[in-house]
Short mmCIF file of C-alpha atoms in Angstrom, two decimals:
data_model
loop_
_atom_site.label_atom_id
_atom_site.label_comp_id
_atom_site.label_asym_id
_atom_site.label_seq_id
_atom_site.Cartn_x
_atom_site.Cartn_y
_atom_site.Cartn_z
CA UNK A 1 -56.67 4.97 -54.57
CA UNK A 2 -54.59 7.40 -52.54
CA UNK A 3 -50.97 7.21 -51.42
CA UNK A 4 -50.06 7.55 -47.74
CA UNK A 5 -50.26 11.16 -46.69
CA UNK A 6 -53.27 11.90 -48.87
CA UNK A 7 -51.42 12.38 -52.19
CA UNK A 8 -53.46 11.34 -55.25
CA UNK A 9 -51.63 8.90 -57.56
CA UNK A 10 -51.99 11.12 -60.61
CA UNK A 11 -50.46 14.11 -58.87
CA UNK A 12 -47.57 12.00 -57.51
CA UNK A 13 -46.63 10.63 -60.91
CA UNK A 14 -46.97 14.08 -62.48
CA UNK A 15 -44.48 15.49 -59.98
CA UNK A 16 -42.18 12.56 -60.69
CA UNK A 17 -42.26 13.27 -64.40
CA UNK A 18 -41.69 17.00 -63.88
CA UNK A 19 -38.68 16.23 -61.63
CA UNK A 20 -37.15 13.97 -64.21
CA UNK A 21 -37.64 16.58 -66.92
CA UNK A 22 -35.92 19.38 -64.98
CA UNK A 23 -32.50 19.89 -66.56
CA UNK A 24 -29.50 19.65 -64.21
CA UNK A 25 -27.36 22.73 -64.03
CA UNK A 26 -24.17 23.43 -62.18
CA UNK A 27 -25.25 24.14 -58.62
CA UNK A 28 -23.76 26.95 -56.58
CA UNK A 29 -24.05 26.01 -52.90
CA UNK A 30 -22.80 26.28 -49.32
CA UNK A 31 -22.04 23.77 -46.59
CA UNK A 32 -22.28 23.53 -42.81
CA UNK A 33 -22.20 20.99 -39.98
CA UNK A 34 -25.06 20.79 -37.48
CA UNK A 35 -25.19 18.77 -34.26
CA UNK A 36 -28.37 17.35 -32.80
CA UNK A 37 -29.00 15.38 -29.63
CA UNK A 38 -30.61 11.95 -29.55
CA UNK A 39 -34.28 12.39 -28.67
CA UNK A 40 -34.20 16.14 -29.36
CA UNK A 41 -35.19 18.19 -32.39
CA UNK A 42 -33.20 20.12 -35.00
CA UNK A 43 -33.93 22.75 -37.62
CA UNK A 44 -31.93 22.52 -40.85
CA UNK A 45 -31.87 25.90 -42.56
CA UNK A 46 -31.85 26.24 -46.30
CA UNK A 47 -29.55 29.25 -46.33
CA UNK A 48 -29.25 29.79 -50.07
CA UNK A 49 -32.89 30.49 -50.85
CA UNK A 50 -33.87 33.48 -52.98
CA UNK A 51 -37.21 35.17 -52.96
CA UNK A 52 -37.80 34.22 -56.57
CA UNK A 53 -37.59 30.50 -55.81
CA UNK A 54 -40.74 28.68 -56.74
CA UNK A 55 -39.82 25.33 -55.20
CA UNK A 56 -37.53 24.09 -52.41
CA UNK A 57 -36.65 20.40 -52.24
CA UNK A 58 -34.76 18.51 -49.48
CA UNK A 59 -32.72 15.39 -50.13
CA UNK A 60 -31.14 12.97 -47.70
CA UNK A 61 -27.89 11.47 -48.96
CA UNK A 62 -27.42 11.82 -52.71
CA UNK A 63 -28.81 15.19 -53.85
CA UNK A 64 -29.70 13.68 -57.24
CA UNK A 65 -31.71 10.77 -55.91
CA UNK A 66 -35.46 10.43 -56.33
CA UNK A 67 -37.86 10.79 -54.74
CA UNK A 68 -36.64 13.67 -52.58
CA UNK A 69 -37.11 13.68 -48.82
CA UNK A 70 -39.41 16.68 -48.83
CA UNK A 71 -40.74 19.23 -51.31
CA UNK A 72 -42.50 22.52 -50.86
CA UNK A 73 -44.74 21.80 -53.82
CA UNK A 74 -45.41 18.09 -53.71
CA UNK A 75 -46.20 16.06 -50.61
CA UNK A 76 -44.41 12.75 -50.74
CA UNK A 77 -45.15 9.93 -48.34
CA UNK A 78 -43.85 11.71 -45.25
CA UNK A 79 -42.34 10.74 -41.94
CA UNK A 80 -44.35 12.59 -39.33
CA UNK A 81 -41.09 13.62 -37.68
CA UNK A 82 -40.19 15.77 -40.71
CA UNK A 83 -41.79 19.10 -41.55
CA UNK A 84 -41.07 22.35 -43.44
CA UNK A 85 -40.74 25.67 -41.69
CA UNK A 86 -41.26 28.90 -43.65
CA UNK A 87 -41.60 26.77 -46.74
CA UNK A 88 -37.82 26.20 -46.83
CA UNK A 89 -36.19 24.94 -43.60
CA UNK A 90 -36.48 21.31 -42.54
CA UNK A 91 -37.40 20.40 -38.98
CA UNK A 92 -36.71 16.93 -37.57
CA UNK A 93 -38.11 15.89 -34.20
CA UNK A 94 -37.34 12.90 -31.97
CA UNK A 95 -33.90 12.55 -33.47
CA UNK A 96 -32.50 9.07 -33.91
CA UNK A 97 -29.01 7.84 -34.62
CA UNK A 98 -30.05 6.76 -38.13
CA UNK A 99 -31.06 10.36 -38.95
CA UNK A 100 -27.39 11.29 -39.05
CA UNK A 101 -26.00 12.06 -42.49
CA UNK A 102 -25.88 14.64 -45.28
CA UNK A 103 -28.91 16.74 -46.22
CA UNK A 104 -29.17 18.99 -49.27
CA UNK A 105 -31.75 21.65 -50.02
CA UNK A 106 -32.27 23.00 -53.53
CA UNK A 107 -34.26 25.89 -54.89
CA UNK A 108 -35.36 25.58 -58.47
CA UNK A 109 -35.07 28.75 -60.55
CA UNK A 110 -35.34 29.35 -64.25
CA UNK A 111 -31.60 29.76 -64.78
CA UNK A 112 -29.70 28.20 -61.83
CA UNK A 113 -30.12 25.75 -58.98
CA UNK A 114 -29.02 27.00 -55.55
CA UNK A 115 -27.90 24.27 -53.14
CA UNK A 116 -27.12 24.25 -49.43
CA UNK A 117 -25.53 21.12 -47.95
CA UNK A 118 -25.93 20.30 -44.24
CA UNK A 119 -24.04 17.56 -42.42
CA UNK A 120 -26.18 16.43 -39.49
CA UNK A 121 -24.44 14.74 -36.58
CA UNK A 122 -26.79 13.09 -34.06
CA UNK A 123 -24.77 13.24 -30.85
CA UNK A 124 -25.13 11.44 -27.55
CA UNK A 125 -23.31 13.00 -24.57
CA UNK A 126 -21.71 10.82 -21.84
CA UNK A 127 -24.08 9.90 -19.06
CA UNK A 128 -21.47 9.86 -16.26
CA UNK A 129 -18.96 12.38 -14.93
CA UNK A 130 -15.30 12.43 -15.99
CA UNK A 131 -12.80 10.36 -13.99
CA UNK A 132 -9.27 11.49 -13.10
CA UNK A 133 -6.24 9.69 -11.76
CA UNK A 134 -2.47 9.99 -11.65
CA UNK A 135 0.27 7.47 -12.38
CA UNK A 136 4.03 7.36 -12.33
CA UNK A 137 5.87 7.07 -15.61
CA UNK A 138 8.70 4.54 -15.28
CA UNK A 139 11.55 6.52 -16.83
CA UNK A 140 12.60 9.34 -14.56
CA UNK A 141 9.60 9.19 -12.19
CA UNK A 142 7.55 11.58 -14.31
CA UNK A 143 3.92 12.34 -13.47
CA UNK A 144 1.16 11.24 -15.82
CA UNK A 145 -2.34 12.73 -15.47
CA UNK A 146 -5.21 10.71 -16.93
CA UNK A 147 -8.71 12.03 -17.62
CA UNK A 148 -11.43 9.78 -19.05
CA UNK A 149 -15.05 10.55 -20.00
CA UNK A 150 -16.47 7.54 -21.87
CA UNK A 151 -19.89 6.81 -23.29
CA UNK A 152 -20.42 9.80 -25.58
CA UNK A 153 -20.69 10.36 -29.33
CA UNK A 154 -18.80 12.03 -30.78
CA UNK A 155 -15.84 11.89 -28.40
CA UNK A 156 -15.74 14.68 -25.82
CA UNK A 157 -13.04 17.31 -25.55
CA UNK A 158 -10.83 17.05 -22.44
CA UNK A 159 -8.11 19.36 -21.17
CA UNK A 160 -6.11 19.70 -17.93
CA UNK A 161 -5.81 22.86 -15.85
CA UNK A 162 -3.59 23.92 -12.98
CA UNK A 163 -4.61 26.92 -10.89
CA UNK A 164 -7.01 28.01 -13.62
CA UNK A 165 -4.46 27.85 -16.45
CA UNK A 166 -4.38 25.25 -19.19
CA UNK A 167 -1.47 22.86 -18.86
CA UNK A 168 -1.01 22.83 -22.63
CA UNK A 169 0.52 26.29 -22.32
CA UNK A 170 2.81 25.31 -19.41
CA UNK A 171 6.55 24.76 -19.79
CA UNK A 172 6.60 21.68 -17.58
CA UNK A 173 4.46 19.59 -19.94
CA UNK A 174 6.63 16.95 -21.58
CA UNK A 175 4.00 15.38 -23.82
CA UNK A 176 0.24 15.32 -24.43
CA UNK A 177 -1.86 12.61 -26.06
CA UNK A 178 -5.51 11.70 -26.60
CA UNK A 179 -7.10 8.36 -27.38
CA UNK A 180 -10.85 8.16 -27.96
CA UNK A 181 -12.33 9.19 -24.57
CA UNK A 182 -9.07 9.62 -22.59
CA UNK A 183 -6.60 12.50 -22.45
CA UNK A 184 -3.10 12.12 -20.94
CA UNK A 185 -0.59 14.78 -19.88
CA UNK A 186 2.99 13.88 -18.92
CA UNK A 187 4.65 16.41 -16.60
CA UNK A 188 8.15 17.05 -15.30
CA UNK A 189 8.18 16.15 -11.59
CA UNK A 190 10.63 18.93 -10.71
CA UNK A 191 7.75 21.43 -10.45
CA UNK A 192 5.57 19.23 -8.25
CA UNK A 193 4.85 19.86 -4.58
CA UNK A 194 2.84 18.21 -1.83
CA UNK A 195 -0.94 18.65 -2.20
CA UNK A 196 -0.80 20.35 -5.60
CA UNK A 197 -4.20 20.08 -7.35
CA UNK A 198 -4.83 19.47 -11.05
CA UNK A 199 -8.26 19.76 -12.68
CA UNK A 200 -9.64 18.09 -15.81
CA UNK A 201 -12.52 19.82 -17.62
CA UNK A 202 -14.71 18.08 -20.20
CA UNK A 203 -16.99 19.50 -22.87
CA UNK A 204 -19.35 18.03 -25.45
CA UNK A 205 -20.91 19.46 -28.59
CA UNK A 206 -24.51 19.05 -27.40
CA UNK A 207 -24.13 20.13 -23.76
CA UNK A 208 -23.43 23.53 -22.29
CA UNK A 209 -22.16 22.15 -18.99
CA UNK A 210 -18.49 21.44 -18.45
CA UNK A 211 -18.17 18.68 -15.84
CA UNK A 212 -14.79 18.26 -14.18
CA UNK A 213 -12.70 16.12 -11.82
CA UNK A 214 -9.55 16.78 -9.78
CA UNK A 215 -6.38 15.02 -8.67
CA UNK A 216 -4.40 16.02 -5.57
CA UNK A 217 -0.72 15.06 -5.57
CA UNK A 218 0.61 13.81 -2.20
CA UNK A 219 3.99 12.75 -0.88
CA UNK A 220 3.80 9.13 0.42
CA UNK A 221 3.52 8.37 4.15
CA UNK A 222 4.64 5.09 5.73
CA UNK A 223 3.89 2.99 8.80
CA UNK A 224 5.04 -0.40 10.10
CA UNK A 225 4.60 -2.72 13.04
CA UNK A 226 6.82 -2.99 16.17
CA UNK A 227 10.45 -4.18 15.97
CA UNK A 228 10.77 -7.86 15.12
CA UNK A 229 12.66 -10.69 16.83
CA UNK A 230 13.75 -13.85 15.03
CA UNK A 231 15.29 -17.06 16.41
CA UNK A 232 18.25 -18.46 14.55
CA UNK A 233 17.00 -20.82 11.84
CA UNK A 234 13.42 -19.47 11.83
CA UNK A 235 11.65 -17.19 9.32
CA UNK A 236 10.50 -13.62 9.95
CA UNK A 237 8.39 -11.15 7.92
CA UNK A 238 8.80 -7.37 7.97
CA UNK A 239 5.78 -5.31 6.84
CA UNK A 240 5.68 -1.78 5.43
CA UNK A 241 2.43 0.05 4.58
CA UNK A 242 1.77 3.24 2.60
CA UNK A 243 -0.98 5.21 4.35
CA UNK A 244 -1.29 7.95 1.71
CA UNK A 245 0.38 9.03 -1.51
CA UNK A 246 -0.75 10.13 -4.98
CA UNK A 247 0.21 8.73 -7.38
CA UNK A 248 0.87 5.27 -5.95
CA UNK A 249 4.38 5.00 -4.54
CA UNK A 250 7.01 2.50 -5.57
CA UNK A 251 8.09 0.43 -2.53
CA UNK A 252 11.60 -1.01 -2.17
CA UNK A 253 13.66 -2.57 0.65
CA UNK A 254 17.21 -1.56 1.57
CA UNK A 255 19.66 -3.38 3.85
CA UNK A 256 21.45 -1.66 6.69
CA UNK A 257 22.14 1.93 7.62
CA UNK A 258 25.73 2.08 6.39
CA UNK A 259 24.73 1.08 2.84
CA UNK A 260 21.20 2.50 2.36
CA UNK A 261 21.39 2.41 -1.42
CA UNK A 262 21.85 -1.36 -1.60
CA UNK A 263 18.41 -2.45 -2.71
CA UNK A 264 17.33 -5.95 -1.76
CA UNK A 265 16.18 -8.20 -4.56
CA UNK A 266 13.83 -11.15 -4.27
CA UNK A 267 15.66 -14.45 -4.35
CA UNK A 268 17.68 -16.74 -2.14
CA UNK A 269 16.63 -16.28 1.46
CA UNK A 270 14.68 -13.08 0.69
CA UNK A 271 11.04 -13.10 -0.43
CA UNK A 272 9.53 -9.73 -1.40
CA UNK A 273 5.82 -9.35 -2.14
CA UNK A 274 3.50 -6.38 -2.58
CA UNK A 275 -0.29 -6.28 -2.57
CA UNK A 276 -1.84 -2.87 -3.02
CA UNK A 277 -0.12 -0.43 -0.70
CA UNK A 278 1.46 -3.12 1.54
CA UNK A 279 4.92 -4.60 0.97
CA UNK A 280 6.38 -7.55 2.89
CA UNK A 281 9.98 -8.73 3.21
CA UNK A 282 10.36 -12.33 4.40
CA UNK A 283 13.79 -13.51 5.62
CA UNK A 284 14.21 -17.27 5.69
CA UNK A 285 16.58 -19.19 7.97
CA UNK A 286 17.60 -16.21 10.11
CA UNK A 287 21.30 -15.84 10.79
CA UNK A 288 22.53 -13.94 13.83
CA UNK A 289 25.66 -12.73 12.09
CA UNK A 290 24.15 -11.44 8.82
CA UNK A 291 20.45 -10.71 9.32
CA UNK A 292 20.38 -8.74 12.55
CA UNK A 293 20.09 -4.96 12.35
CA UNK A 294 17.84 -2.37 10.70
CA UNK A 295 16.13 -2.53 7.30
CA UNK A 296 14.88 0.47 5.30
CA UNK A 297 11.45 0.58 3.63
CA UNK A 298 11.58 3.19 0.88
CA UNK A 299 8.50 4.73 -0.80
CA UNK A 300 8.87 7.13 -3.72
CA UNK A 301 6.56 8.84 -6.20
CA UNK A 302 6.98 11.97 -8.38
CA UNK A 303 5.97 14.17 -5.44
CA UNK A 304 8.66 13.00 -3.02
CA UNK A 305 10.43 10.28 -1.04
CA UNK A 306 9.89 8.72 2.40
CA UNK A 307 11.99 6.14 4.30
CA UNK A 308 11.13 4.04 7.36
CA UNK A 309 13.56 2.00 9.50
CA UNK A 310 12.48 -1.42 10.78
CA UNK A 311 14.89 -3.16 13.19
CA UNK A 312 15.32 -6.92 13.52
CA UNK A 313 16.89 -8.76 16.48
CA UNK A 314 18.17 -12.30 15.94
CA UNK A 315 18.54 -14.55 19.04
CA UNK A 316 19.73 -18.04 19.78
CA UNK A 317 16.86 -20.43 20.51
CA UNK A 318 16.37 -21.54 24.14
CA UNK A 319 17.26 -25.23 24.91
CA UNK A 320 13.93 -26.33 26.30
CA UNK A 321 15.05 -29.93 26.89
CA UNK A 322 17.99 -28.75 29.01
CA UNK A 323 15.80 -26.42 31.04
CA UNK A 324 13.24 -29.17 31.72
CA UNK A 325 16.02 -31.61 32.68
CA UNK A 326 17.56 -29.11 35.10
CA UNK A 327 14.20 -28.51 36.76
CA UNK A 328 13.61 -32.25 37.16
CA UNK A 329 17.07 -32.87 38.67
CA UNK A 330 16.66 -29.97 41.08
CA UNK A 331 13.25 -31.28 42.18
CA UNK A 332 14.66 -34.74 42.81
CA UNK A 333 17.53 -33.32 44.89
CA UNK A 334 15.08 -31.37 47.04
CA UNK A 335 12.91 -34.47 47.56
CA UNK A 336 15.91 -36.65 48.48
CA UNK A 337 17.27 -34.07 50.90
CA UNK A 338 13.91 -33.72 52.64
CA UNK A 339 13.57 -37.53 52.87
CA UNK A 340 17.04 -37.88 54.43
CA UNK A 341 16.26 -35.27 57.05
CA UNK A 342 13.02 -37.00 57.96
CA UNK A 343 14.70 -40.40 58.30
CA UNK A 344 17.58 -38.98 60.35
CA UNK A 345 15.42 -37.12 62.86
CA UNK A 346 12.50 -39.63 62.98
CA UNK A 347 12.50 -40.62 66.73
CA UNK A 348 12.69 -37.10 67.95
CA UNK A 349 10.00 -36.01 65.46
CA UNK A 350 7.79 -38.94 66.62
CA UNK A 351 8.15 -38.06 70.28
CA UNK A 352 7.51 -34.41 69.57
CA UNK A 353 4.46 -35.36 67.56
CA UNK A 354 3.15 -37.60 70.32
CA UNK A 355 3.67 -34.82 72.83
CA UNK A 356 1.60 -32.45 70.76
CA UNK A 357 -1.11 -35.01 70.18
CA UNK A 358 -1.45 -35.87 73.94
CA UNK A 359 -0.86 -32.36 75.28
CA UNK A 360 -4.27 -32.09 76.95
CA UNK A 361 -4.56 -35.64 78.29
CA UNK A 362 -4.33 -36.32 82.07
CA UNK A 363 -2.28 -38.96 83.90
CA UNK A 364 -3.27 -42.54 82.98
CA UNK A 365 -2.38 -45.73 84.73
CA UNK A 366 -2.94 -48.96 82.83
CA UNK A 367 -3.03 -52.21 84.80
CA UNK A 368 -2.76 -55.68 83.32
CA UNK A 369 -5.12 -58.31 84.66
CA UNK A 370 -3.57 -60.76 87.18
CA UNK A 371 -4.36 -64.43 87.70
CA UNK A 372 -7.82 -65.55 88.74
CA UNK A 373 -8.80 -64.44 92.26
CA UNK A 374 -10.43 -67.78 92.96
CA UNK A 375 -7.03 -69.56 92.94
CA UNK A 376 -5.58 -70.61 96.22
CA UNK A 377 -4.00 -67.89 98.22
CA UNK A 378 -0.66 -69.64 98.00
CA UNK A 379 -0.70 -69.58 94.29
CA UNK A 380 -1.91 -66.01 94.29
CA UNK A 381 0.91 -64.89 96.52
CA UNK A 382 3.53 -66.87 94.57
CA UNK A 383 2.16 -65.68 91.29
CA UNK A 384 1.73 -62.08 92.37
CA UNK A 385 5.25 -62.02 93.77
CA UNK A 386 6.81 -63.50 90.63
CA UNK A 387 4.77 -61.62 88.01
CA UNK A 388 5.58 -58.07 87.63
CA UNK A 389 2.75 -56.10 86.42
CA UNK A 390 3.14 -54.63 83.02
CA UNK A 391 2.77 -51.02 83.53
CA UNK A 392 2.98 -48.15 81.13
CA UNK A 393 3.03 -44.95 82.98
CA UNK A 394 1.92 -41.90 81.17
CA UNK A 395 3.18 -39.09 83.26
CA UNK A 396 1.79 -35.71 82.25
CA UNK A 397 1.04 -37.15 78.80
CA UNK A 398 4.71 -38.14 78.04
CA UNK A 399 5.43 -41.70 76.93
CA UNK A 400 8.76 -43.34 77.79
CA UNK A 401 9.15 -45.99 75.18
CA UNK A 402 12.41 -47.38 76.47
CA UNK A 403 10.98 -48.03 80.00
CA UNK A 404 7.93 -49.63 78.50
CA UNK A 405 10.02 -52.01 76.40
CA UNK A 406 12.21 -52.83 79.41
CA UNK A 407 9.16 -53.49 81.55
CA UNK A 408 7.77 -55.80 78.93
CA UNK A 409 11.06 -57.72 78.78
CA UNK A 410 11.35 -58.06 82.56
CA UNK A 411 7.70 -59.03 82.83
CA UNK A 412 8.19 -61.89 80.40
CA UNK A 413 11.20 -63.26 82.31
CA UNK A 414 9.41 -63.04 85.66
CA UNK A 415 6.39 -64.77 84.29
CA UNK A 416 8.47 -67.71 83.12
CA UNK A 417 10.22 -67.94 86.55
CA UNK A 418 6.97 -67.86 88.52
CA UNK A 419 5.53 -70.59 86.37
CA UNK A 420 8.52 -72.82 87.19
CA UNK A 421 8.18 -72.21 90.99
CA UNK A 422 4.51 -73.01 90.95
CA UNK A 423 5.12 -76.33 89.25
CA UNK A 424 7.74 -77.37 91.86
CA UNK A 425 5.41 -76.52 94.80
CA UNK A 426 2.65 -78.65 93.34
CA UNK A 427 4.98 -81.65 92.98
CA UNK A 428 6.14 -81.44 96.67
CA UNK A 429 2.57 -81.23 97.90
CA UNK A 430 1.66 -84.41 96.05
CA UNK A 431 4.52 -86.36 97.50
CA UNK A 432 3.67 -85.33 101.10
CA UNK A 433 0.10 -86.47 100.83
#
């Protein structure tokens, strides 16, 4: 039977017995810390080895535990990732997080044991680039610079620079703090200027590169819509927008030009809301006496201050019912006036219209049929003498209505008279016969 790695059982137990029989002496040793990268390889040097050493043994964890991790004389069941270099140094390949810990190498001499302790840290650098941003500290509008580089082990080292110089050595730094993967610098805003650039540089124990990020400080800029108009009793909303500014600006509303420092507070008829870089002031139940005028939108950050005036005009609402009523009354008056004129001038308008309609017509003579021609000549003469023909003369296309009516009246009377004469003649003729 053989143990893994090709070690005969007899030889293994013999080495175990020899190790147990070696007397423990006070060890004189050294220490160091070594960093390795996950997936990489590392060489742990046994720095306290003398030429007279006959055996070098490596331990992981407790240097008095058994069996040892590796020995230059006895091959213990090995991990293929571990090997000895120059019969003393320990190489570890394909590093894992569980390989982290304390390692101790010992050389066994006749009189003393020399030890060298190595603390191995298996590091994992962040996979992304650092991120930078700026904020405003509430008291005194101070500038806070944040730099974060998460995801690494152990934590990276971060520091801020301005124009190539570390901010830690600057007089305008108020405070500096670090928490795990984030570093914060608080600066006095009196030294700030528009478009000043700050740079954060990161470093890690297992990388030679120093990735960085920057923050550019900007004074805020504002814009708004056109002037607003509000009807008395209605609501109106004034909008103010920050187009640029680093760090984010604090937006407030002021009332009037004469008292620009009177900041408006939400409540009552005023509603103030802010979403991102847009602030809105809503005025409810507009009053012409108190709400008309200009309002001030104020944006401020540690880099500077900007103000924008937005004017509001309050008007009385238009009486729509009165306007509609006036239009209706005026229309009725026009219609009645036109109707009166038409009724007053109707005959003349009718004659004029008839003249235009018959302008191209020639002279027309209309005759009304007389009595039957087969009647006796006496009757014909009496009848023709008593009946006046109904005639309507159209002279050059003009109609004389009065003459026509008169003719009709006279014709009716004559017809009745002729009928009476005819009856009397017939009676006398009968008596004579």
